[in-house]
Amino acid sequence: MRYLIAGVAVGSVTAVLTIAQAWALSLALGEIFETRTLGVLSVVVPTLIAVFTGKAVLAWLNQWLAQRASAAVKSRLRRDVLAARLADPARPEPSTASLVTLLTQGLDALDGYYSKYLPQLVLAVTVPLIIGVAILTSDVTSAIIVAVTLPLIPLFMALVGWTTEARTRKRWRVQTRLAGHFADLVAGLPTLQVFGRARAQAEGLRRSEAAHRGETMATLRISFLSALVLELLASLSVAIVAVAIGFRVVFHELDLTTAFFVLILAPEVYLPVRQVGVHYHDAADGMAAAESAFAIIEAAEARTDGAAEPAAPVASPVDSSPDEAAALLRISGLTVRYPGSDRPVLNDVDLEVRTGELAVITGTTGVGKTTLLHALMGFVTPDAGSFLLDGIETDAATRRARIAWVAQSPGMITGSIADNVRLGCPDATDADVRNSLRLAAGARLDPDRGVGDDGEGLSAGERRRVAVARAVLRVAHGPADLLVLDEPTAGLDAATESALLDALAGLDVTIVAVSHRPAVIARADRVLRLG
């Protein structure tokens, strides 16, 4: 806000300097035409030099303030969007491609809004008022003409703006769809290549590209046509003022110095209002991106604040022998309903896990097994229920500090296998990393082996074993004492699965796992069947 106020103050001072410039020029021209001498230039030239120097400094200061304001807002929005996304990482929308487009190219377009459009919007009120008062004190007739013609520009500007806004929103949707299409295509290219369908995707990509190009050209067409309309209105308005002044000068109703003063200032009245329309097109993309950013932020806030009434039970615990004194984890009355759904995916679910136990959550696909883990991790905000660790109710941050987590699709960073394992405990030694890999994967994974973007170079089974090794390292050398696994043995053969389960059993740690595999369920001390 302070940058905006400072920018408006700079613009207002610039308007005062414009009045001084018009006064100096009109005085010089009037004196030269009336006296046929150049003596007045000794006063006018230094004045004009001072005015031009002041306007140059103010123009630089205005740009600096505008860029600072834009950078501050973009930085805050990016932090808020990332915080909202991290607060709800299980949310499928927006996609990674859409999020990257929004946080980079999308929010960068806010430069036009905060550095040009918003300051100009305020200057469109202050500058015409300042210059209009100067005209009014010099020539009432010209001031009346300006007051009558000036509102026509905002009127036509609003009509053009509504069309531009609709077009820009449509173009942003097309651009986001193109980004998502391209990202999905690149991610699935190996599979498409295997089945010989890679070249067939080129046509779909060409269609998305053509749609994006068409919407962009349509937006630019409206932008150019609107600029023509606004320039024509401003030119006609100034022409009316000029014609009126010309007739009155001819009939000696107005002196030449005043005529020049009003003629020089008249375009400056319309310029700030006209520039609002011009800069609106610079701001349109940024406003569309900002709407998407606010939608993500507000959705996360609504999910955090919202609550729903429980519906009919859809889950029941099996093999429960409550012993609160020995329970490391106790989940009571857990109810989760996703936005837009009238039926909870989990309703009044209870689970108790004692220290050192292996608790397995199982059930058919879609009954809420992963959702239960996401609620435990704090990725999903439950509508009801409590989580107790060692008999104390905890928030998501406290639970995550004590949990080592392995997801269905574990995240990987570019680097080596050792780099990815060391995420579980950054201070771990190379020997600690090797021991964790040995427990999770035997001797099959080399710690120095390279890992590409998003785990490129690792199979699905290898990714899970690296993730398990990372969790084992966090349990062995970090603060975690609860291991939470989502399908940890999927993609593993029976021998590897048995070896991994033996290794986990030897850790002497409490484990909560989701699994369909009979071998995992057979090892369980406690089973929760959802259905």
Short mmCIF file of C-alpha atoms in Angstrom, two decimals:
data_model
loop_
_atom_site.label_atom_id
_atom_site.label_comp_id
_atom_site.label_asym_id
_atom_site.label_seq_id
_atom_site.Cartn_x
_atom_site.Cartn_y
_atom_site.Cartn_z
CA MET A 1 0.00 0.00 0.00
CA ARG A 2 2.81 2.42 0.86
CA TYR A 3 4.34 1.93 -2.59
CA LEU A 4 1.00 2.72 -4.21
CA ILE A 5 0.52 5.89 -2.14
CA ALA A 6 4.07 7.00 -2.95
CA GLY A 7 3.47 6.31 -6.65
CA VAL A 8 0.29 8.41 -6.65
CA ALA A 9 2.14 11.24 -4.87
CA VAL A 10 4.88 11.11 -7.51
CA GLY A 11 2.26 11.22 -10.27
CA SER A 12 0.54 14.20 -8.69
CA VAL A 13 3.84 16.12 -8.41
CA THR A 14 4.48 15.27 -12.07
CA ALA A 15 1.10 16.84 -12.93
CA VAL A 16 2.13 20.05 -11.11
CA LEU A 17 5.40 20.10 -13.09
CA THR A 18 3.37 19.63 -16.28
CA ILE A 19 1.38 22.75 -15.38
CA ALA A 20 4.65 24.64 -14.82
CA GLN A 21 5.91 23.38 -18.17
CA ALA A 22 2.72 24.54 -19.91
CA TRP A 23 2.95 27.93 -18.20
CA ALA A 24 6.57 28.44 -19.30
CA LEU A 25 5.88 27.39 -22.91
CA SER A 26 2.70 29.46 -23.22
CA LEU A 27 4.45 32.51 -21.74
CA ALA A 28 7.33 32.18 -24.17
CA LEU A 29 5.13 31.65 -27.22
CA GLY A 30 2.77 34.48 -26.27
CA GLU A 31 5.57 36.97 -25.68
CA ILE A 32 7.37 36.01 -28.90
CA PHE A 33 4.25 36.40 -31.06
CA GLU A 34 3.17 39.65 -29.41
CA THR A 35 6.54 41.46 -28.96
CA ARG A 36 8.62 39.75 -31.70
CA THR A 37 11.53 39.48 -29.20
CA LEU A 38 13.33 36.56 -27.55
CA GLY A 39 14.10 38.16 -24.21
CA VAL A 40 11.63 35.97 -22.36
CA LEU A 41 13.70 32.87 -23.19
CA SER A 42 16.25 33.84 -20.52
CA VAL A 43 13.62 32.97 -17.92
CA VAL A 44 11.73 30.22 -19.75
CA VAL A 45 14.67 28.04 -20.81
CA PRO A 46 16.10 27.50 -17.26
CA THR A 47 12.56 26.85 -16.03
CA LEU A 48 11.97 24.22 -18.71
CA ILE A 49 15.33 22.56 -17.99
CA ALA A 50 14.45 22.34 -14.31
CA VAL A 51 10.97 20.97 -15.13
CA PHE A 52 12.30 18.33 -17.55
CA THR A 53 14.96 17.26 -15.05
CA GLY A 54 12.37 16.98 -12.29
CA LYS A 55 10.02 14.95 -14.51
CA ALA A 56 12.85 12.60 -15.52
CA VAL A 57 13.74 11.95 -11.86
CA LEU A 58 10.08 11.45 -10.97
CA ALA A 59 9.59 9.05 -13.92
CA TRP A 60 12.51 6.92 -12.68
CA LEU A 61 11.19 7.03 -9.11
CA ASN A 62 7.71 6.06 -10.29
CA GLN A 63 9.05 3.01 -12.17
CA TRP A 64 11.12 1.95 -9.15
CA LEU A 65 8.13 2.23 -6.81
CA ALA A 66 5.91 0.33 -9.23
CA GLN A 67 8.39 -2.52 -9.61
CA ARG A 68 8.86 -2.74 -5.84
CA ALA A 69 5.12 -2.91 -5.31
CA SER A 70 4.73 -5.58 -7.98
CA ALA A 71 7.62 -7.67 -6.62
CA ALA A 72 6.24 -7.52 -3.07
CA VAL A 73 2.75 -8.63 -4.13
CA LYS A 74 4.02 -11.44 -6.39
CA SER A 75 6.32 -12.75 -3.67
CA ARG A 76 3.49 -12.77 -1.13
CA LEU A 77 1.08 -14.46 -3.54
CA ARG A 78 3.60 -17.15 -4.45
CA ARG A 79 4.23 -17.88 -0.77
CA ASP A 80 0.50 -18.05 -0.06
CA VAL A 81 -0.21 -20.32 -3.05
CA LEU A 82 2.62 -22.69 -2.12
CA ALA A 83 1.50 -22.69 1.52
CA ALA A 84 -2.07 -23.48 0.43
CA ARG A 85 -0.84 -26.27 -1.85
CA LEU A 86 1.40 -27.75 0.84
CA ALA A 87 -1.44 -27.53 3.35
CA ASP A 88 -3.50 -29.80 1.07
CA PRO A 89 -0.95 -31.86 -0.95
CA ALA A 90 -3.44 -34.66 -1.58
CA ARG A 91 -5.67 -32.32 -3.60
CA PRO A 92 -5.56 -33.38 -7.28
CA GLU A 93 -6.22 -29.87 -8.59
CA PRO A 94 -4.47 -27.86 -9.82
CA SER A 95 -2.08 -30.14 -11.67
CA THR A 96 1.67 -29.64 -11.38
CA ALA A 97 1.81 -28.13 -14.87
CA SER A 98 -0.98 -25.67 -14.09
CA LEU A 99 0.65 -24.73 -10.79
CA VAL A 100 4.03 -24.11 -12.44
CA THR A 101 2.39 -21.99 -15.16
CA LEU A 102 0.52 -19.98 -12.54
CA LEU A 103 3.53 -19.35 -10.27
CA THR A 104 5.84 -18.36 -13.12
CA GLN A 105 4.35 -16.88 -16.27
CA GLY A 106 0.92 -16.28 -14.72
CA LEU A 107 1.93 -14.22 -11.69
CA ASP A 108 4.70 -12.47 -13.64
CA ALA A 109 1.88 -10.87 -15.62
CA LEU A 110 0.94 -8.99 -12.44
CA ASP A 111 3.74 -6.56 -13.28
CA GLY A 112 1.35 -4.87 -15.67
CA TYR A 113 -1.35 -4.64 -13.01
CA TYR A 114 0.66 -3.29 -10.09
CA SER A 115 3.30 -1.30 -11.96
CA LYS A 116 1.04 0.26 -14.61
CA TYR A 117 -2.69 -0.26 -14.29
CA LEU A 118 -3.32 0.24 -10.56
CA PRO A 119 -1.21 3.44 -10.16
CA GLN A 120 -2.68 4.78 -13.41
CA LEU A 121 -6.17 4.10 -12.14
CA VAL A 122 -5.60 6.43 -9.18
CA LEU A 123 -3.76 8.99 -11.31
CA ALA A 124 -6.77 9.03 -13.65
CA VAL A 125 -8.63 10.70 -10.77
CA THR A 126 -5.96 12.96 -9.29
CA VAL A 127 -4.15 14.26 -12.41
CA PRO A 128 -7.25 15.37 -14.40
CA LEU A 129 -8.49 17.09 -11.23
CA ILE A 130 -5.21 19.01 -10.75
CA ILE A 131 -4.88 20.00 -14.40
CA GLY A 132 -8.62 20.67 -14.67
CA VAL A 133 -8.39 23.22 -11.86
CA ALA A 134 -5.53 24.93 -13.69
CA ILE A 135 -7.65 25.13 -16.87
CA LEU A 136 -10.70 26.29 -14.92
CA THR A 137 -8.79 29.22 -13.40
CA SER A 138 -7.62 30.24 -16.87
CA ASP A 139 -10.62 29.59 -19.14
CA VAL A 140 -14.04 28.48 -17.87
CA THR A 141 -15.38 27.64 -21.34
CA SER A 142 -12.57 25.19 -22.08
CA ALA A 143 -12.99 23.66 -18.62
CA ILE A 144 -16.69 23.03 -19.34
CA ILE A 145 -15.85 21.34 -22.68
CA VAL A 146 -13.28 19.13 -20.95
CA ALA A 147 -15.75 18.24 -18.17
CA VAL A 148 -18.39 17.20 -20.73
CA THR A 149 -16.13 15.17 -23.05
CA LEU A 150 -13.89 13.50 -20.45
CA PRO A 151 -16.52 10.98 -19.14
CA LEU A 152 -16.93 9.55 -22.67
CA ILE A 153 -13.53 7.86 -22.46
CA PRO A 154 -14.30 5.82 -19.28
CA LEU A 155 -17.70 4.90 -20.76
CA PHE A 156 -16.22 3.38 -23.92
CA MET A 157 -13.33 2.00 -21.88
CA ALA A 158 -15.77 0.03 -19.69
CA LEU A 159 -17.52 -1.41 -22.74
CA VAL A 160 -14.20 -2.53 -24.22
CA GLY A 161 -13.00 -3.77 -20.82
CA TRP A 162 -15.87 -6.20 -20.35
CA THR A 163 -15.13 -7.81 -23.70
CA THR A 164 -11.41 -7.93 -22.95
CA GLU A 165 -11.96 -9.51 -19.54
CA ALA A 166 -14.03 -12.35 -20.97
CA ARG A 167 -11.51 -12.95 -23.75
CA THR A 168 -8.55 -12.90 -21.38
CA ARG A 169 -10.13 -15.42 -19.00
CA LYS A 170 -10.83 -17.73 -21.91
CA ARG A 171 -7.24 -17.36 -23.16
CA TRP A 172 -5.88 -18.14 -19.67
CA ARG A 173 -7.96 -21.33 -19.54
CA VAL A 174 -6.67 -22.36 -22.97
CA GLN A 175 -3.08 -21.58 -21.95
CA THR A 176 -3.43 -23.61 -18.75
CA ARG A 177 -4.92 -26.52 -20.70
CA LEU A 178 -2.04 -26.39 -23.19
CA ALA A 179 0.52 -26.44 -20.35
CA GLY A 180 -1.22 -29.40 -18.72
CA HIS A 181 -1.51 -31.26 -22.03
CA PHE A 182 2.17 -30.79 -22.78
CA ALA A 183 3.28 -31.82 -19.27
CA ASP A 184 1.09 -34.95 -19.34
CA LEU A 185 2.41 -35.81 -22.79
CA VAL A 186 6.05 -35.52 -21.68
CA ALA A 187 5.38 -37.55 -18.52
CA GLY A 188 3.64 -40.32 -20.46
CA LEU A 189 5.96 -40.31 -23.47
CA PRO A 190 7.82 -43.54 -22.53
CA THR A 191 4.53 -45.45 -22.26
CA LEU A 192 3.22 -43.95 -25.50
CA GLN A 193 6.48 -44.88 -27.23
CA VAL A 194 6.21 -48.49 -26.03
CA PHE A 195 2.72 -48.82 -27.53
CA GLY A 196 3.60 -46.88 -30.69
CA ARG A 197 1.21 -44.01 -29.95
CA ALA A 198 3.72 -41.18 -29.49
CA ARG A 199 3.35 -39.69 -32.97
CA ALA A 200 -0.44 -39.82 -32.76
CA GLN A 201 -0.32 -37.24 -29.93
CA ALA A 202 1.17 -34.61 -32.21
CA GLU A 203 -2.24 -33.82 -33.70
CA GLY A 204 -3.79 -33.17 -30.28
CA LEU A 205 -0.87 -30.92 -29.36
CA ARG A 206 -1.25 -29.01 -32.65
CA ARG A 207 -4.94 -28.46 -31.93
CA SER A 208 -4.24 -27.14 -28.43
CA GLU A 209 -1.53 -24.89 -29.83
CA ALA A 210 -3.85 -23.59 -32.55
CA ALA A 211 -6.56 -22.84 -29.98
CA HIS A 212 -4.07 -20.95 -27.82
CA ARG A 213 -2.78 -18.98 -30.82
CA GLY A 214 -6.33 -18.12 -31.91
CA GLU A 215 -7.33 -16.86 -28.45
CA THR A 216 -4.12 -14.84 -28.14
CA MET A 217 -4.65 -13.17 -31.52
CA ALA A 218 -8.29 -12.42 -30.65
CA THR A 219 -7.21 -10.75 -27.41
CA LEU A 220 -4.57 -8.69 -29.22
CA ARG A 221 -7.12 -7.67 -31.86
CA ILE A 222 -9.44 -6.29 -29.18
CA SER A 223 -6.50 -4.54 -27.52
CA PHE A 224 -5.47 -2.73 -30.71
CA LEU A 225 -9.03 -1.79 -31.64
CA SER A 226 -9.75 -0.44 -28.16
CA ALA A 227 -6.58 1.66 -28.29
CA LEU A 228 -7.81 3.10 -31.61
CA VAL A 229 -11.21 3.96 -30.12
CA LEU A 230 -9.73 5.66 -27.05
CA GLU A 231 -7.19 7.62 -29.08
CA LEU A 232 -9.92 8.77 -31.46
CA LEU A 233 -12.13 9.96 -28.59
CA ALA A 234 -9.27 11.82 -26.92
CA SER A 235 -8.20 13.43 -30.21
CA LEU A 236 -11.73 14.57 -31.01
CA SER A 237 -12.15 16.00 -27.51
CA VAL A 238 -8.91 17.99 -27.78
CA ALA A 239 -9.95 19.12 -31.25
CA ILE A 240 -13.22 20.53 -29.88
CA VAL A 241 -11.28 22.49 -27.25
CA ALA A 242 -8.84 23.73 -29.90
CA VAL A 243 -11.59 24.86 -32.31
CA ALA A 244 -13.40 26.75 -29.54
CA ILE A 245 -10.16 28.45 -28.46
CA GLY A 246 -9.27 29.32 -32.07
CA PHE A 247 -12.55 31.13 -32.74
CA ARG A 248 -12.28 33.09 -29.50
CA VAL A 249 -8.69 34.11 -30.23
CA VAL A 250 -9.74 35.32 -33.70
CA PHE A 251 -12.52 37.44 -32.18
CA HIS A 252 -10.19 38.72 -29.43
CA GLU A 253 -12.16 37.04 -26.65
CA LEU A 254 -9.06 35.20 -25.38
CA ASP A 255 -5.42 36.30 -25.24
CA LEU A 256 -2.74 34.23 -26.96
CA THR A 257 -0.82 33.26 -23.80
CA THR A 258 -3.93 31.79 -22.14
CA ALA A 259 -4.89 30.03 -25.38
CA PHE A 260 -1.49 28.34 -25.59
CA PHE A 261 -1.65 27.43 -21.87
CA VAL A 262 -5.04 25.70 -22.24
CA LEU A 263 -4.10 23.99 -25.54
CA ILE A 264 -0.92 22.53 -24.02
CA LEU A 265 -2.76 21.27 -20.93
CA ALA A 266 -5.89 19.90 -22.66
CA PRO A 267 -4.26 16.63 -23.91
CA GLU A 268 -2.75 16.09 -20.45
CA VAL A 269 -6.26 15.91 -18.96
CA TYR A 270 -7.27 13.04 -21.23
CA LEU A 271 -3.91 11.23 -21.16
CA PRO A 272 -4.19 9.58 -17.68
CA VAL A 273 -7.72 8.34 -18.41
CA ARG A 274 -6.68 7.06 -21.83
CA GLN A 275 -3.66 5.30 -20.31
CA VAL A 276 -5.97 3.38 -17.95
CA GLY A 277 -7.53 1.70 -20.98
CA VAL A 278 -4.13 1.00 -22.52
CA HIS A 279 -2.70 -0.49 -19.32
CA TYR A 280 -5.85 -2.52 -18.68
CA HIS A 281 -4.74 -4.90 -21.42
CA ASP A 282 -1.34 -5.22 -19.72
CA ALA A 283 -3.12 -6.09 -16.47
CA ALA A 284 -5.75 -8.48 -17.85
CA ASP A 285 -3.50 -11.57 -17.90
CA GLY A 286 -2.26 -10.82 -14.40
CA MET A 287 -5.79 -10.42 -13.04
CA ALA A 288 -6.84 -13.76 -14.56
CA ALA A 289 -3.81 -15.44 -12.95
CA ALA A 290 -4.51 -13.70 -9.63
CA GLU A 291 -8.07 -15.07 -9.66
CA SER A 292 -6.67 -18.59 -10.05
CA ALA A 293 -4.20 -17.98 -7.23
CA PHE A 294 -6.90 -16.68 -4.89
CA ALA A 295 -9.10 -19.68 -5.78
CA ILE A 296 -6.34 -22.05 -4.58
CA ILE A 297 -5.76 -20.04 -1.39
CA GLU A 298 -9.47 -19.74 -0.57
CA ALA A 299 -10.08 -23.44 -1.27
CA ALA A 300 -7.38 -24.38 1.25
CA GLU A 301 -8.83 -21.98 3.82
CA ALA A 302 -12.35 -23.30 3.25
CA ARG A 303 -11.13 -26.89 3.63
CA THR A 304 -9.38 -25.98 6.89
CA ASP A 305 -12.35 -24.10 8.33
CA GLY A 306 -15.13 -26.33 7.03
CA ALA A 307 -16.86 -29.11 8.91
CA ALA A 308 -19.63 -31.53 8.07
CA GLU A 309 -22.08 -33.70 9.93
CA PRO A 310 -21.23 -37.42 9.96
CA ALA A 311 -23.31 -39.75 7.81
CA ALA A 312 -23.91 -43.50 8.06
CA PRO A 313 -20.92 -45.60 9.18
CA VAL A 314 -18.69 -46.87 6.36
CA ALA A 315 -15.79 -48.27 8.40
CA SER A 316 -15.38 -50.50 11.43
CA PRO A 317 -12.26 -51.60 13.34
CA VAL A 318 -11.36 -55.27 13.64
CA ASP A 319 -9.24 -56.89 16.35
CA SER A 320 -9.36 -53.97 18.77
CA SER A 321 -8.30 -54.47 22.37
CA PRO A 322 -8.09 -50.98 23.85
CA ASP A 323 -5.27 -50.30 26.24
CA GLU A 324 -4.86 -46.55 26.33
CA ALA A 325 -1.88 -46.65 28.64
CA ALA A 326 0.18 -48.60 26.09
CA ALA A 327 -1.24 -46.97 22.94
CA LEU A 328 1.24 -44.93 20.92
CA LEU A 329 -1.44 -43.81 18.43
CA ARG A 330 -5.17 -43.54 18.92
CA ILE A 331 -7.58 -42.25 16.26
CA SER A 332 -11.11 -41.57 17.47
CA GLY A 333 -14.25 -40.68 15.51
CA LEU A 334 -12.41 -39.80 12.29
CA THR A 335 -14.79 -38.41 9.66
CA VAL A 336 -13.60 -37.07 6.30
CA ARG A 337 -15.77 -35.71 3.51
CA TYR A 338 -14.30 -34.28 0.33
CA PRO A 339 -15.62 -30.94 -1.02
CA GLY A 340 -18.66 -31.38 -3.25
CA SER A 341 -19.50 -34.81 -1.86
CA ASP A 342 -22.63 -35.45 0.20
CA ARG A 343 -21.27 -38.75 1.59
CA PRO A 344 -18.17 -39.05 3.80
CA VAL A 345 -15.39 -41.29 2.59
CA LEU A 346 -14.56 -42.03 6.24
CA ASN A 347 -17.12 -41.86 9.00
CA ASP A 348 -16.52 -42.32 12.72
CA VAL A 349 -13.42 -44.48 12.25
CA ASP A 350 -11.46 -45.59 15.34
CA LEU A 351 -7.97 -47.07 15.35
CA GLU A 352 -5.60 -47.83 18.19
CA VAL A 353 -1.98 -48.87 17.66
CA ARG A 354 0.24 -49.86 20.57
CA THR A 355 3.98 -49.34 20.72
CA GLY A 356 5.90 -51.77 18.52
CA GLU A 357 2.82 -53.07 16.66
CA LEU A 358 2.30 -53.41 12.91
CA ALA A 359 -1.21 -52.16 12.13
CA VAL A 360 -2.45 -52.81 8.58
CA ILE A 361 -5.35 -50.91 7.00
CA THR A 362 -6.95 -52.85 4.19
CA GLY A 363 -10.11 -52.91 2.10
CA THR A 364 -11.30 -52.57 -1.45
CA THR A 365 -10.17 -49.73 -3.71
CA GLY A 366 -11.80 -46.39 -2.96
CA VAL A 367 -12.95 -47.02 0.62
CA GLY A 368 -10.63 -44.39 2.12
CA LYS A 369 -7.43 -46.21 3.13
CA THR A 370 -5.09 -43.57 1.72
CA THR A 371 -7.43 -40.84 2.93
CA LEU A 372 -7.01 -42.12 6.48
CA LEU A 373 -3.23 -41.84 6.17
CA HIS A 374 -3.54 -38.39 4.59
CA ALA A 375 -5.66 -37.28 7.54
CA LEU A 376 -3.08 -38.68 9.95
CA MET A 377 -0.33 -36.79 8.11
CA GLY A 378 -2.37 -33.60 8.02
CA PHE A 379 -2.66 -33.55 4.23
CA VAL A 380 -6.44 -33.68 4.57
CA THR A 381 -8.34 -31.74 7.22
CA PRO A 382 -10.92 -34.07 8.80
CA ASP A 383 -14.46 -32.92 9.45
CA ALA A 384 -14.39 -34.60 12.85
CA GLY A 385 -12.15 -36.79 14.94
CA SER A 386 -9.03 -36.64 17.09
CA PHE A 387 -5.46 -37.97 16.92
CA LEU A 388 -3.66 -38.87 20.15
CA LEU A 389 0.04 -39.69 20.44
CA ASP A 390 1.01 -41.14 23.81
CA GLY A 391 -2.43 -40.12 25.06
CA ILE A 392 -2.03 -36.44 24.09
CA GLU A 393 -4.13 -34.86 21.34
CA THR A 394 -1.82 -33.43 18.67
CA ASP A 395 -1.98 -31.16 15.64
CA ALA A 396 -0.70 -32.06 12.18
CA ALA A 397 2.72 -30.41 12.62
CA THR A 398 3.39 -32.31 15.84
CA ARG A 399 2.36 -35.61 14.27
CA ARG A 400 4.51 -35.06 11.18
CA ALA A 401 7.54 -34.39 13.39
CA ARG A 402 7.22 -37.93 14.79
CA ILE A 403 6.27 -39.75 11.58
CA ALA A 404 8.40 -41.27 8.83
CA TRP A 405 6.17 -41.29 5.73
CA VAL A 406 6.25 -43.41 2.57
CA ALA A 407 3.64 -42.47 -0.04
CA GLN A 408 2.25 -44.55 -2.89
CA SER A 409 4.25 -42.43 -5.35
CA PRO A 410 7.24 -41.24 -3.32
CA GLY A 411 8.77 -37.91 -4.25
CA MET A 412 12.32 -37.90 -5.58
CA ILE A 413 14.83 -35.12 -6.16
CA THR A 414 17.47 -34.87 -8.87
CA GLY A 415 20.80 -36.18 -7.61
CA SER A 416 21.85 -39.60 -6.35
CA ILE A 417 20.06 -42.33 -4.43
CA ALA A 418 22.06 -41.28 -1.37
CA ASP A 419 20.80 -37.69 -1.72
CA ASN A 420 17.21 -38.93 -1.73
CA VAL A 421 17.72 -41.21 1.25
CA ARG A 422 19.49 -38.46 3.20
CA LEU A 423 16.33 -36.35 3.06
CA GLY A 424 15.18 -38.48 6.02
CA CYS A 425 18.08 -37.21 8.13
CA PRO A 426 20.36 -34.58 6.53
CA ASP A 427 23.10 -35.17 9.14
CA ALA A 428 23.34 -38.91 8.48
CA THR A 429 26.72 -40.32 7.50
CA ASP A 430 27.41 -42.35 4.35
CA ALA A 431 27.50 -45.50 6.50
CA ASP A 432 24.05 -44.68 7.89
CA VAL A 433 22.69 -44.22 4.36
CA ARG A 434 24.17 -47.55 3.23
CA ASN A 435 22.73 -49.38 6.24
CA SER A 436 19.26 -47.94 5.56
CA LEU A 437 19.48 -49.00 1.91
CA ARG A 438 20.64 -52.46 2.94
CA LEU A 439 17.65 -52.87 5.24
CA ALA A 440 15.16 -51.61 2.65
CA ALA A 441 16.64 -53.05 -0.55
CA GLY A 442 19.37 -55.51 0.35
CA ALA A 443 22.50 -54.86 -1.71
CA ARG A 444 20.63 -54.07 -4.92
CA LEU A 445 20.80 -50.24 -4.90
CA ASP A 446 24.05 -48.31 -5.25
CA PRO A 447 23.96 -45.10 -3.13
CA ASP A 448 25.94 -43.25 -5.83
CA ARG A 449 23.56 -44.16 -8.62
CA GLY A 450 22.08 -41.12 -10.32
CA VAL A 451 18.41 -40.15 -10.09
CA GLY A 452 16.80 -37.86 -12.66
CA ASP A 453 13.93 -35.44 -12.38
CA ASP A 454 10.93 -36.95 -10.56
CA GLY A 455 12.75 -40.26 -10.02
CA GLU A 456 13.74 -40.81 -13.66
CA GLY A 457 15.98 -43.85 -13.92
CA LEU A 458 14.28 -45.75 -11.09
CA SER A 459 11.55 -48.34 -11.47
CA ALA A 460 8.39 -48.11 -9.37
CA GLY A 461 9.69 -50.80 -7.01
CA GLU A 462 13.07 -49.11 -6.68
CA ARG A 463 11.42 -45.78 -5.88
CA ARG A 464 9.47 -47.42 -3.05
CA ARG A 465 12.60 -49.07 -1.66
CA VAL A 466 14.49 -45.77 -1.73
CA ALA A 467 11.53 -44.13 0.04
CA VAL A 468 11.44 -46.91 2.65
CA ALA A 469 15.19 -46.50 3.17
CA ARG A 470 14.63 -42.78 3.68
CA ALA A 471 11.93 -43.52 6.27
CA VAL A 472 14.14 -46.11 8.00
CA LEU A 473 16.92 -43.51 8.24
CA ARG A 474 14.49 -41.01 9.78
CA VAL A 475 13.40 -43.58 12.35
CA ALA A 476 16.92 -44.77 13.17
CA HIS A 477 18.67 -41.38 13.33
CA GLY A 478 15.90 -38.79 13.42
CA PRO A 479 12.99 -37.85 15.66
CA ALA A 480 10.44 -40.28 14.18
CA ASP A 481 9.04 -43.19 16.17
CA LEU A 482 6.05 -43.99 13.94
CA LEU A 483 6.41 -45.42 10.45
CA VAL A 484 3.46 -44.75 8.09
CA LEU A 485 3.51 -46.67 4.80
CA ASP A 486 1.11 -46.58 1.85
CA GLU A 487 1.41 -49.81 -0.18
CA PRO A 488 5.12 -50.25 0.67
CA THR A 489 5.50 -53.63 -1.09
CA ALA A 490 3.53 -52.90 -4.28
CA GLY A 491 5.62 -53.80 -7.29
CA LEU A 492 7.92 -56.11 -5.32
CA ASP A 493 8.30 -59.84 -5.86
CA ALA A 494 7.53 -62.26 -3.03
CA ALA A 495 11.17 -62.75 -1.97
CA THR A 496 11.92 -59.02 -1.88
CA GLU A 497 8.65 -58.38 -0.05
CA SER A 498 9.48 -60.97 2.62
CA ALA A 499 12.98 -59.53 3.07
CA LEU A 500 11.58 -56.02 3.45
CA LEU A 501 9.00 -57.13 6.03
CA ASP A 502 11.71 -58.96 8.00
CA ALA A 503 13.82 -55.79 7.99
CA LEU A 504 10.92 -53.64 9.16
CA ALA A 505 10.11 -56.11 11.93
CA GLY A 506 13.69 -55.84 13.16
CA LEU A 507 13.46 -52.05 13.56
CA ASP A 508 11.40 -52.29 16.75
CA VAL A 509 9.22 -49.38 15.60
CA THR A 510 5.46 -48.85 15.48
CA ILE A 511 4.13 -49.19 11.93
CA VAL A 512 0.84 -48.18 10.31
CA ALA A 513 0.57 -49.48 6.74
CA VAL A 514 -2.01 -49.62 3.96
CA SER A 515 -1.76 -52.81 1.93
CA HIS A 516 -3.71 -55.32 -0.15
CA ARG A 517 -0.94 -57.90 -0.05
CA PRO A 518 -1.73 -61.10 1.92
CA ALA A 519 1.88 -61.38 3.14
CA VAL A 520 1.69 -57.96 4.78
CA ILE A 521 -1.72 -58.61 6.32
CA ALA A 522 -0.48 -61.96 7.68
CA ARG A 523 2.31 -60.18 9.57
CA ALA A 524 -0.06 -57.63 11.12
CA ASP A 525 -0.64 -57.38 14.85
CA ARG A 526 -3.80 -55.38 14.21
CA VAL A 527 -6.01 -55.06 11.11
CA LEU A 528 -8.50 -52.32 10.23
CA ARG A 529 -10.80 -53.36 7.41
CA LEU A 530 -12.59 -50.49 5.68
CA GLY A 531 -15.64 -51.21 3.57
#
